[in-house]
Amino acid sequence: MNLKRLLLTLPLLFSSCQNRGETDENSPYFVIPLGSRLVLHQSVTIPAFAAAIYLQGGQWLPWPQVSRYHPHCKFELREPKNAPQTITADEFVIARTGTETEIQEGLQIQARVLELQSVRQPLVSRLSCAVWQTSATGQPVSGRELRQALGNIFTLELAGRVPSAGRRS
């Protein structure tokens, strides 16, 4: 009898392990579909000898001004140059998504990483977003938190979904 119950529950057990493509933007497991677009609405200049710039709450910030316990993102280029690099308003295709984990000050930080592609600006590499959490095990930022960090600087347009009227982030 117990073997019969086990056999009946195995499909349920295995199906619960599948990636269901979480669509709730409030979830840290929200899935950004490949082919989605990240639209930059304004030019930004990356300082000389740097390959990244940070944003939080819709503002570009130097790293020392970022509040790590609030959602923030790092917009990255492939390599630093010895002169400032200006990235103009553009649409970047999200070619790959994932997470990266690191330990800082005893906290596990999970960054949501979006690998970006642009034919016009091939030096743009990726956008990684995170929030430091007080728990020992962190979670990736949710879709809502990512949009909060981007503000009106970027719009995240999800592949396969019609953008809402008036929604810019």
Coordinates of C-alpha atoms in Angstrom, one line a residue, residues 63-151:
W63 CA 29.1 53.5 -5.4
P64 CA 29.8 55.3 -2.1
Q65 CA 26.4 57.0 -2.3
V66 CA 24.4 53.7 -3.0
S67 CA 22.3 52.5 -0.1
R68 CA 23.1 48.8 -0.3
Y69 CA 20.1 47.8 1.8
H70 CA 17.8 49.2 -0.9
P71 CA 17.5 47.9 -4.5
H72 CA 20.3 49.1 -6.7
C73 CA 21.7 48.2 -10.1
K74 CA 25.1 48.3 -11.8
F75 CA 25.2 49.1 -15.5
E76 CA 28.3 47.6 -17.0
L77 CA 30.5 48.0 -20.0
R78 CA 32.8 45.3 -21.4
E79 CA 36.0 47.2 -20.4
P80 CA 37.2 50.5 -19.0
K81 CA 38.8 53.1 -21.2
N82 CA 41.2 55.9 -20.3
A83 CA 38.6 58.4 -21.3
P84 CA 34.9 58.8 -20.4
Q85 CA 32.5 56.6 -22.3
T86 CA 29.0 57.9 -23.3
I87 CA 26.2 55.5 -23.8
T88 CA 23.3 57.0 -25.7
A89 CA 19.6 56.3 -25.4
D90 CA 19.0 52.9 -26.9
E91 CA 17.2 49.6 -26.6
F92 CA 19.2 46.6 -25.3
V93 CA 18.0 43.0 -25.9
I94 CA 18.2 40.7 -22.8
A95 CA 20.1 37.8 -24.2
R96 CA 20.6 35.9 -20.9
T97 CA 19.5 36.1 -17.3
G98 CA 20.8 34.6 -14.2
T99 CA 22.0 35.2 -10.7
E100 CA 25.4 35.6 -9.1
T101 CA 26.1 35.1 -5.4
E102 CA 28.8 36.7 -3.3
I103 CA 29.5 37.0 0.4
Q104 CA 30.1 40.5 1.8
E105 CA 30.3 41.5 5.5
G106 CA 28.8 38.1 6.4
L107 CA 25.8 38.4 4.1
Q108 CA 24.9 36.3 1.1
I109 CA 24.0 38.7 -1.7
Q110 CA 22.2 37.4 -4.8
A111 CA 22.4 39.7 -7.8
R112 CA 20.0 39.3 -10.7
V113 CA 22.1 39.6 -13.8
L114 CA 20.8 40.6 -17.3
E115 CA 23.2 40.1 -20.2
L116 CA 22.6 42.9 -22.7
Q117 CA 23.1 43.2 -26.4
S118 CA 23.0 46.2 -28.8
V119 CA 24.2 46.3 -32.3
R120 CA 24.8 50.1 -32.0
Q121 CA 26.6 49.9 -28.7
P122 CA 28.4 46.6 -28.4
L123 CA 30.5 47.8 -25.4
V124 CA 27.4 47.6 -23.2
S125 CA 27.7 44.3 -21.3
R126 CA 25.1 43.8 -18.6
L127 CA 22.9 45.1 -15.8
S128 CA 23.1 43.5 -12.4
C129 CA 20.7 44.4 -9.6
A130 CA 20.8 43.4 -5.9
V131 CA 19.7 44.4 -2.4
W132 CA 21.7 43.6 0.7
Q133 CA 19.4 41.7 3.2
T134 CA 19.8 41.3 6.9
S135 CA 19.2 37.5 6.6
A136 CA 22.2 35.2 6.1
T137 CA 20.8 33.9 2.8
G138 CA 19.8 36.6 0.3
Q139 CA 17.3 36.4 -2.5
P140 CA 17.5 38.1 -6.0
V141 CA 15.6 41.3 -6.4
S142 CA 12.1 41.0 -7.5
G143 CA 10.8 42.5 -10.7
R144 CA 9.2 45.3 -8.7
E145 CA 12.4 46.0 -6.9
L146 CA 14.4 46.0 -10.2
R147 CA 11.9 48.5 -11.7
Q148 CA 12.1 50.6 -8.5
A149 CA 15.9 50.9 -8.9
L150 CA 15.7 51.8 -12.6
G151 CA 13.1 54.5 -12.1

